[in-house]
Coordinates of C-alpha atoms and ligand atoms in Angstrom, one line a residue:
Chain A
M1 CA -0.2 -5.8 -15.9
S2 CA 2.0 -2.7 -16.1
H3 CA 0.9 0.7 -15.9
R4 CA 3.2 2.8 -18.3
S5 CA 3.5 6.4 -17.4
S6 CA 5.6 9.3 -18.3
V7 CA 9.1 9.3 -16.5
P8 CA 9.6 13.1 -17.2
L9 CA 6.1 14.0 -15.7
A10 CA 6.6 12.0 -12.6
W11 CA 10.1 13.4 -12.2
R12 CA 8.8 17.0 -12.4
R13 CA 6.4 16.2 -9.6
F14 CA 9.0 14.6 -7.3
E15 CA 8.9 17.7 -4.9
A16 CA 5.4 17.7 -4.2
R17 CA 5.0 13.8 -4.3
Y18 CA 8.1 13.0 -2.2
R19 CA 8.0 15.9 0.3
L20 CA 4.9 17.7 0.4
V21 CA 6.0 21.0 -0.8
G22 CA 3.0 23.3 -1.7
N23 CA 2.7 26.9 -1.8
R24 CA 1.5 29.8 0.3
C25 CA 0.1 33.1 -1.0
L26 CA 1.8 36.0 0.6
T27 CA -1.3 38.3 0.3
C28 CA -4.0 36.2 1.6
G29 CA -2.1 33.5 3.6
T30 CA -3.8 30.5 1.9
I31 CA -1.8 27.4 1.7
Y32 CA -2.2 25.2 -1.3
F33 CA -1.2 21.6 -2.0
P34 CA -0.7 20.6 -4.7
P35 CA 0.8 23.8 -5.4
K36 CA -1.0 26.4 -7.5
A37 CA 0.1 28.5 -10.4
I38 CA -2.0 31.4 -9.2
C39 CA -3.8 32.2 -6.0
P40 CA -7.5 31.7 -7.1
K41 CA -8.6 34.3 -4.3
C42 CA -6.2 36.9 -5.0
R43 CA -5.6 36.5 -8.8
R44 CA -3.1 39.0 -10.1
K45 CA -2.7 40.6 -6.6
G46 CA -1.5 37.3 -5.1
K47 CA 2.1 36.3 -4.7
L48 CA 3.0 32.5 -4.3
E49 CA 5.8 31.2 -2.4
K50 CA 7.1 27.5 -1.7
Y51 CA 5.6 26.0 1.4
Q52 CA 6.7 23.0 3.4
L53 CA 3.9 21.2 4.8
K54 CA 4.4 19.2 8.0
G55 CA 2.7 16.0 6.8
E56 CA 0.1 15.5 9.7
G57 CA -3.5 15.7 9.4
K58 CA -6.8 13.8 10.0
I59 CA -9.0 11.6 7.8
H60 CA -11.8 13.7 6.4
T61 CA -13.6 10.8 4.4
Y62 CA -12.5 7.2 3.2
T63 CA -13.4 4.2 1.3
I64 CA -12.1 0.8 1.2
I65 CA -11.1 -0.6 -2.6
H66 CA -11.7 -4.0 -3.4
A67 CA -11.8 -3.8 -7.3
A68 CA -8.4 -2.1 -8.1
P69 CA -7.2 -0.1 -11.1
S70 CA -4.4 -2.2 -13.0
G71 CA -1.1 -2.0 -11.4
F72 CA -2.8 -2.0 -8.0
E73 CA -4.4 -5.4 -8.2
K74 CA -2.3 -7.2 -5.7
R75 CA -2.8 -4.4 -3.0
V76 CA -6.6 -5.1 -2.5
P77 CA -8.1 -4.5 -0.1
Y78 CA -6.9 -0.9 0.5
C79 CA -8.1 2.3 1.8
I80 CA -8.2 5.5 0.0
A81 CA -8.9 8.6 1.9
I82 CA -9.3 12.4 1.6
I83 CA -6.9 13.8 4.2
E84 CA -7.4 17.2 5.7
L85 CA -3.9 18.6 6.5
D86 CA -3.4 20.5 9.6
E87 CA -2.4 23.6 7.4
G88 CA -5.9 23.2 5.7
P89 CA -5.3 21.8 2.3
K90 CA -7.3 18.4 1.5
V91 CA -5.3 15.7 -0.2
L92 CA -6.4 12.2 -1.8
G93 CA -4.1 9.3 -0.6
E94 CA -3.9 5.9 0.7
V95 CA -4.0 5.1 4.3
V96 CA -1.8 2.4 5.7
G97 CA -0.9 1.0 9.1
D98 CA -3.4 -0.6 11.7
L99 CA -6.7 -0.2 9.6
T100 CA -8.6 -1.2 12.7
L101 CA -8.1 2.4 13.8
L102 CA -9.7 3.7 10.7
D103 CA -12.2 6.5 11.3
I104 CA -13.5 9.7 10.1
G105 CA -11.3 12.3 12.0
A106 CA -8.5 9.6 12.7
R107 CA -5.0 11.2 12.9
V108 CA -2.7 10.4 10.2
R109 CA 1.0 11.4 9.3
A110 CA 3.0 11.2 6.1
V111 CA 5.2 8.3 5.2
F112 CA 7.3 7.6 2.4
R113 CA 6.2 4.7 0.4
K114 CA 6.2 2.8 -2.9
I115 CA 3.1 3.7 -4.9
Y116 CA 3.7 1.5 -7.8
E117 CA 5.9 -0.4 -10.1
D118 CA 6.0 0.4 -13.9
G119 CA 5.9 -3.4 -14.5
E120 CA 9.0 -5.7 -13.9
D121 CA 11.3 -3.4 -15.8
G122 CA 10.0 0.1 -15.6
I123 CA 10.5 2.9 -12.8
I124 CA 9.4 2.5 -9.4
H125 CA 7.1 5.3 -8.5
Y126 CA 7.6 6.4 -4.8
G127 CA 5.5 9.0 -2.8
L128 CA 3.4 9.7 0.4
K129 CA 1.0 7.5 2.1
W130 CA -0.9 8.4 5.3
E131 CA -0.2 6.1 8.3
L132 CA -2.8 5.9 11.2
V133 CA -1.3 7.2 14.5
Chain B
M1 CA 42.3 3.9 11.1
K2 CA 43.1 7.5 12.5
T3 CA 40.2 9.8 12.9
D4 CA 40.3 13.4 14.1
G5 CA 38.8 12.3 17.5
K6 CA 36.1 15.0 17.5
S7 CA 33.9 13.9 14.8
G8 CA 31.0 11.6 15.4
I9 CA 27.1 11.2 15.3
V10 CA 25.1 14.3 15.0
G11 CA 21.8 12.5 14.6
Y12 CA 20.6 9.0 14.5
G13 CA 17.3 7.5 13.6
C14 CA 15.9 4.0 12.9
Y15 CA 13.0 2.4 11.2
V16 CA 11.3 -0.9 11.6
P17 CA 8.3 -2.0 9.5
M18 CA 4.9 -2.7 11.5
Y19 CA 4.5 -6.3 10.3
R20 CA 5.8 -9.2 12.6
I21 CA 5.5 -13.1 11.8
K22 CA 6.4 -15.4 14.7
V23 CA 8.7 -18.4 14.5
E24 CA 5.8 -20.6 15.3
E25 CA 3.9 -19.4 12.0
I26 CA 6.7 -20.1 9.8
A27 CA 7.5 -23.4 11.6
S28 CA 4.0 -24.6 11.1
V29 CA 4.2 -24.3 7.4
W30 CA 7.4 -26.7 7.3
G31 CA 6.4 -29.1 10.0
E32 CA 9.3 -27.9 12.3
D33 CA 9.4 -27.7 16.0
P34 CA 9.1 -24.0 16.9
E35 CA 10.7 -24.3 20.5
R36 CA 13.7 -25.8 18.9
I37 CA 14.2 -23.2 16.5
K38 CA 13.5 -20.4 19.0
K39 CA 16.1 -22.1 21.4
G40 CA 18.6 -22.5 18.5
L41 CA 18.5 -19.0 17.1
L42 CA 17.1 -16.9 20.2
V43 CA 14.7 -15.3 17.7
E44 CA 10.9 -15.1 18.6
E45 CA 9.7 -13.1 15.7
K46 CA 10.9 -10.9 12.9
A47 CA 9.9 -7.6 11.2
V48 CA 8.4 -7.9 7.8
A49 CA 8.2 -5.0 5.4
G50 CA 4.9 -4.2 3.7
D51 CA 4.3 -4.7 -0.1
D52 CA 4.6 -1.1 -0.6
E53 CA 8.1 -0.8 1.5
D54 CA 11.5 -1.5 0.3
T55 CA 15.1 -0.5 1.1
A56 CA 14.5 3.0 -0.4
T57 CA 11.6 3.6 1.8
I58 CA 13.0 2.3 4.9
A59 CA 16.2 4.4 4.5
V60 CA 14.1 7.5 3.9
E61 CA 11.9 7.1 7.2
A62 CA 15.2 6.2 9.3
A63 CA 17.0 9.3 7.7
K64 CA 14.2 11.4 8.5
N65 CA 14.4 10.7 12.2
A66 CA 18.1 11.0 12.1
L67 CA 17.7 14.6 10.6
K68 CA 15.4 15.5 13.4
R69 CA 17.9 14.4 16.0
A70 CA 20.7 16.3 14.0
C71 CA 18.8 19.7 14.0
I72 CA 20.4 20.6 10.7
N73 CA 18.9 21.6 7.4
P74 CA 18.9 18.9 4.6
D75 CA 20.8 20.8 2.5
D76 CA 23.7 20.9 4.8
I77 CA 24.5 17.4 4.1
G78 CA 27.4 17.0 1.6
A79 CA 27.3 13.1 1.1
I80 CA 24.9 10.2 1.1
Y81 CA 25.6 6.7 1.3
V82 CA 23.2 3.7 1.5
G83 CA 24.5 0.4 2.2
S84 CA 22.1 -2.7 1.5
E85 CA 22.0 -5.9 -0.1
S86 CA 18.4 -5.3 -1.4
H87 CA 18.7 -2.2 -3.3
P88 CA 15.4 -1.7 -5.3
Y89 CA 17.2 -1.1 -8.5
V90 CA 20.3 -2.9 -9.8
V91 CA 21.3 0.0 -11.7
K92 CA 20.1 3.5 -10.3
P93 CA 21.0 4.5 -6.8
T94 CA 19.0 4.3 -3.8
A95 CA 20.9 7.3 -2.2
T96 CA 19.6 9.8 -4.6
I97 CA 15.8 8.8 -3.9
V98 CA 16.7 9.4 -0.3
G99 CA 18.4 12.8 -1.2
E100 CA 15.3 13.9 -2.9
A101 CA 12.9 12.7 -0.5
L102 CA 14.7 14.5 2.3
G103 CA 15.3 17.7 0.2
V104 CA 19.1 17.6 0.2
G105 CA 19.1 19.7 -3.1
N106 CA 21.7 18.9 -5.7
S107 CA 25.1 19.7 -4.0
Y108 CA 26.1 16.5 -2.6
T109 CA 28.0 13.3 -3.4
A110 CA 26.1 9.8 -3.3
A111 CA 26.5 6.3 -3.8
D112 CA 25.1 2.8 -3.0
L113 CA 27.3 0.5 -1.0
E114 CA 27.3 -3.2 -0.8
F115 CA 29.1 -5.6 1.5
A116 CA 26.4 -8.0 2.8
C117 CA 25.4 -6.9 6.2
K118 CA 28.4 -4.3 6.8
A119 CA 27.7 -1.8 4.0
G120 CA 26.1 0.5 6.4
T121 CA 29.1 0.9 8.9
A122 CA 31.3 1.2 5.6
G123 CA 29.1 4.2 4.8
I124 CA 29.7 5.6 8.4
Q125 CA 33.5 5.3 7.8
M126 CA 33.4 7.1 4.6
C127 CA 31.5 9.9 5.9
L128 CA 34.0 10.1 8.9
G129 CA 36.9 10.5 6.3
L130 CA 35.2 13.2 4.5
V131 CA 33.9 15.0 7.7
S132 CA 37.0 14.9 9.7
S133 CA 39.1 16.0 6.7
G134 CA 36.9 18.9 6.2
M135 CA 35.7 18.0 2.9
I136 CA 32.1 18.1 4.0
D137 CA 30.1 19.4 7.1
Y138 CA 27.8 16.6 7.3
G139 CA 27.4 13.0 5.9
L140 CA 24.5 10.8 5.9
A141 CA 25.1 6.8 6.4
I142 CA 22.3 4.7 6.3
G143 CA 22.1 0.8 6.6
A144 CA 18.8 -0.7 5.4
D145 CA 17.3 -3.9 4.0
T146 CA 14.3 -6.1 3.2
A147 CA 16.2 -9.1 3.7
Q148 CA 14.5 -12.5 2.4
G149 CA 15.4 -16.2 2.9
A150 CA 14.3 -18.8 0.3
P151 CA 11.0 -20.5 1.5
G152 CA 12.0 -23.4 3.8
D153 CA 15.6 -22.1 4.1
A154 CA 16.6 -21.7 7.9
L155 CA 17.2 -18.1 6.9
E156 CA 13.5 -17.6 6.4
Y157 CA 13.1 -17.6 10.3
T158 CA 15.5 -14.6 10.6
A159 CA 15.9 -12.7 7.4
A160 CA 14.0 -9.3 8.3
S161 CA 13.4 -5.5 7.2
G162 CA 14.6 -2.7 9.0
G163 CA 17.2 0.2 8.9
A164 CA 19.1 3.0 10.5
A165 CA 20.7 6.2 9.7
F166 CA 23.4 8.5 11.0
V167 CA 24.2 11.9 10.4
I168 CA 28.1 12.2 10.7
G169 CA 29.6 15.8 11.4
R170 CA 32.0 17.7 13.6
K171 CA 29.6 20.0 15.5
N172 CA 27.3 19.1 18.1
V173 CA 27.8 15.4 18.2
L174 CA 25.8 13.3 20.6
A175 CA 28.7 10.5 20.2
K176 CA 32.1 10.9 19.3
I177 CA 33.7 8.3 17.2
I178 CA 37.0 7.9 19.0
A179 CA 38.5 5.2 16.5
T180 CA 37.5 2.7 14.0
A181 CA 39.4 -0.6 12.6
S182 CA 38.4 -3.1 9.9
Y183 CA 39.4 -6.6 9.2
S184 CA 38.5 -7.9 5.7
S185 CA 39.5 -11.0 3.9
D186 CA 38.1 -13.1 0.9
T187 CA 36.0 -15.5 2.5
P188 CA 32.9 -17.1 0.5
D189 CA 30.6 -17.9 3.5
F190 CA 27.4 -16.4 1.9
W191 CA 26.7 -14.9 -1.6
R192 CA 23.9 -14.1 -4.2
R193 CA 24.4 -14.0 -7.9
P194 CA 23.0 -11.8 -10.4
M195 CA 19.1 -12.7 -11.0
Q196 CA 19.1 -14.9 -8.3
H197 CA 16.2 -14.0 -5.8
Y198 CA 17.5 -15.7 -2.8
P199 CA 21.1 -15.9 -1.3
R200 CA 23.1 -19.1 -0.7
H201 CA 25.4 -19.8 2.3
A202 CA 28.0 -22.3 3.1
A203 CA 26.1 -23.4 6.2
R204 CA 28.5 -24.1 9.1
F205 CA 31.3 -22.1 7.4
T206 CA 29.6 -18.9 8.5
G207 CA 30.6 -19.4 12.0
E208 CA 34.3 -19.7 12.7
P209 CA 36.1 -18.6 9.7
A210 CA 33.8 -15.9 8.8
Y211 CA 31.8 -14.0 11.8
F212 CA 34.0 -14.8 14.8
R213 CA 37.3 -14.5 12.9
H214 CA 36.4 -11.1 11.4
I215 CA 34.6 -9.3 14.4
G216 CA 37.4 -10.9 16.5
G217 CA 40.0 -9.3 14.3
A218 CA 38.3 -5.9 14.0
V219 CA 37.8 -5.5 17.7
K220 CA 41.6 -6.6 18.5
L221 CA 42.8 -3.9 15.9
L222 CA 40.5 -1.4 17.5
L223 CA 41.9 -2.1 21.0
E224 CA 45.5 -1.8 19.8
E225 CA 44.7 1.4 18.2
T226 CA 43.1 3.1 21.0
N227 CA 44.9 1.4 23.9
L228 CA 41.5 0.6 25.5
S229 CA 40.9 -2.9 27.0
I230 CA 37.7 -4.5 26.4
S231 CA 36.5 -3.9 29.9
D232 CA 36.5 -0.2 29.2
F233 CA 33.2 -0.6 27.1
D234 CA 30.1 0.0 29.2
K235 CA 27.8 -1.2 25.9
V236 CA 28.5 -3.5 23.3
V237 CA 26.9 -4.3 19.9
F238 CA 27.7 -7.0 17.5
H239 CA 26.2 -7.9 14.1
M240 CA 23.1 -10.1 15.0
P241 CA 22.5 -12.6 12.2
N242 CA 20.6 -14.6 15.1
G243 CA 20.8 -14.6 18.9
K244 CA 23.6 -17.0 19.5
F245 CA 26.4 -15.8 17.4
P246 CA 26.7 -12.3 19.1
L247 CA 26.5 -13.7 22.7
R248 CA 29.1 -16.4 21.7
M249 CA 31.3 -13.6 20.4
A250 CA 30.8 -11.7 23.7
K251 CA 32.0 -14.7 25.6
M252 CA 35.2 -15.4 23.3
L253 CA 36.1 -11.6 24.0
G254 CA 35.3 -11.9 27.7
I255 CA 32.4 -9.4 27.6
E256 CA 29.6 -9.7 30.0
K257 CA 26.3 -10.4 28.2
E258 CA 24.5 -7.9 30.3
K259 CA 26.5 -5.2 28.1
L260 CA 24.8 -6.4 24.9
A261 CA 21.3 -6.3 26.3
D262 CA 20.3 -2.7 25.5
G263 CA 21.3 -3.5 21.6
F264 CA 20.0 -6.9 21.5
V265 CA 17.3 -6.2 18.7
V266 CA 17.5 -9.7 17.1
S267 CA 15.2 -11.6 19.1
K268 CA 12.1 -9.3 18.4
V269 CA 13.0 -7.9 14.9
G270 CA 15.3 -10.7 13.3
N271 CA 18.4 -9.9 11.3
T272 CA 17.8 -6.7 9.4
Y273 CA 21.3 -7.2 7.5
S274 CA 22.8 -3.9 6.6
G275 CA 20.4 -2.5 9.6
S276 CA 21.3 -5.2 12.1
S277 CA 24.0 -3.9 14.2
L278 CA 23.2 -0.2 13.4
L279 CA 19.5 -0.8 14.7
G280 CA 21.4 -2.2 17.7
L281 CA 23.4 0.9 17.9
C282 CA 20.1 3.1 17.9
A283 CA 18.5 1.1 20.6
T284 CA 21.7 1.4 22.7
L285 CA 22.0 5.2 22.2
D286 CA 18.1 5.4 23.1
K287 CA 19.2 4.4 26.7
A288 CA 22.8 5.8 26.8
K289 CA 24.3 8.1 29.5
P290 CA 26.7 10.8 28.7
K291 CA 30.3 9.6 29.0
E292 CA 29.5 6.0 28.2
L293 CA 31.8 4.0 25.9
I294 CA 30.0 1.9 23.2
L295 CA 31.8 -0.9 21.1
L296 CA 30.1 -1.4 17.7
A297 CA 31.4 -4.2 15.3
S298 CA 29.4 -5.1 12.3
F299 CA 29.9 -8.1 10.1
G300 CA 29.4 -8.6 6.3
S301 CA 29.9 -12.1 4.6
G302 CA 32.4 -12.3 2.1
A303 CA 33.9 -10.9 4.5
G304 CA 34.7 -8.3 6.9
S305 CA 34.1 -6.4 10.1
D306 CA 34.0 -2.8 10.9
A307 CA 34.5 -2.0 14.7
F308 CA 34.0 1.5 16.3
A309 CA 34.7 2.9 19.6
I310 CA 32.1 5.6 20.3
E311 CA 31.8 7.8 23.3
V312 CA 28.6 9.5 24.3
T313 CA 28.4 13.0 25.0
D314 CA 26.1 15.2 27.1
L315 CA 24.0 16.1 24.1
I316 CA 22.5 12.7 24.1
E317 CA 19.9 13.8 26.8
E318 CA 18.6 16.8 24.8
K319 CA 18.5 15.0 21.2
R320 CA 17.2 11.5 22.3
D321 CA 13.5 12.5 22.3
L322 CA 13.5 14.6 19.2
A323 CA 12.5 11.6 17.1
P324 CA 10.9 8.0 17.7
T325 CA 13.0 5.6 19.6
F326 CA 13.6 1.9 18.6
E327 CA 11.1 0.8 21.4
R328 CA 8.4 3.0 19.8
Y329 CA 8.8 1.2 16.3
L330 CA 9.1 -2.3 18.3
N331 CA 5.9 -1.6 20.0
R332 CA 4.0 -0.7 16.6
K333 CA 3.3 -4.1 15.3
I334 CA 0.8 -6.2 13.5
Y335 CA 1.1 -10.0 13.6
I336 CA 0.6 -11.5 10.1
S337 CA 0.0 -15.2 8.9
Y338 CA 2.5 -16.9 6.5
A339 CA 0.1 -16.5 3.8
K340 CA -0.1 -12.8 4.2
Y341 CA 3.7 -12.8 4.4
A342 CA 4.0 -14.7 1.2
K343 CA 1.7 -12.3 -0.7
M344 CA 3.5 -9.3 0.8
R345 CA 7.1 -10.3 0.0
G346 CA 6.2 -11.3 -3.3
K347 CA 6.6 -15.1 -2.7
L348 CA 3.5 -15.8 -4.8
K349 CA 4.4 -16.2 -8.4
D350 CA 1.9 -15.3 -11.2
Ligands
ZN1 ZN1 -4.1 34.9 -2.1

């Protein structure tokens, strides 16, 4: 089964998806990932600049997927978690590596992986997953 | 080939996927004697990429480690070359995926290289040319593969996944590349045609006229060019299609086998094709001391060999611990069954 998606849309998100570039409000210091268009705390007083996150954090909560959406069927079983990054933001992502170490609070680091393929002839989507350390 | 004598390796990094399959596990599927195979190949287990890993992801992880040791900004890189025989796309470069994932910006030249198992060392030579001529400050050369052998083929015991990356530059080198020499000829020892999943090889033809002739030829040219003798080298790394070939090559050239030990990655990782000799170089640099002289010779079927004389500098001591060593990746492992291996590497068809 293919999972047709917009190539231009994926391309515009490379910076966030490949490299974990978020943003930071210079007024209140809050770090956002994914990057926000305006700082919700400061509104018009806020000033956002690009911010490179380190790619380390811990598992806030997780679940094991046995019935996968189309395009991911061959990956089951796999683990999806909310990762709390060391800088504060929480992100949703797949946890990989030695899943016997899986636990709330377990440390993870960002690794570059294939997310899914758009069928046999479409583009390959890459991005970050979270490896248990 | 003349170099400026100053340029060399500013940063190096490797990546080995965490999955391993043992020779016993593969042999049990095909009813073969694992002890005979292990003795014949000097390989015990091999590294297998997960189903969400490919040459691009391996290249990116290795390059991130190389950048950590190089201590430069990603946008200082002016060239990216990725050598592989398993690029994820036939048309669309792996090198630009690496550039984007590292945040190199847009002001860089890039290309994917293909020369069986020696495309990575060809990339190092290209970067060396651009760097020593002053055209760019830093170049990134990567050798990475997710090699596959057809089910039941002898290659299945060795064809493995992994890669290594090198930042080449003129300043702050942890190892100088004193000289490089190549020996190439049209020799059809191993090939893969378009649309074919698995390579074919001319069995016994892969030894004498291919591997030994080309590495031997490149090393001889390197010695002539540098006026070095083979005994001047402290450590030696040859391409490792199995464990037997590099040891026999060493014997033929009069090199003590102990000099191969640090970079002898094949027994626990297998043959990572474009990554093979370069992973060996990473493992050797992980343990190298300042002033040591390293001989590196790759081999690519089809056929050719690139040889390098590399002199380690004092900077190795402070840069070594800035990224994970080869041994860290070697010890991070999960053993898998043949069934899991077949599922992960796409050997099961719909
Ligand atoms: Zn704010």
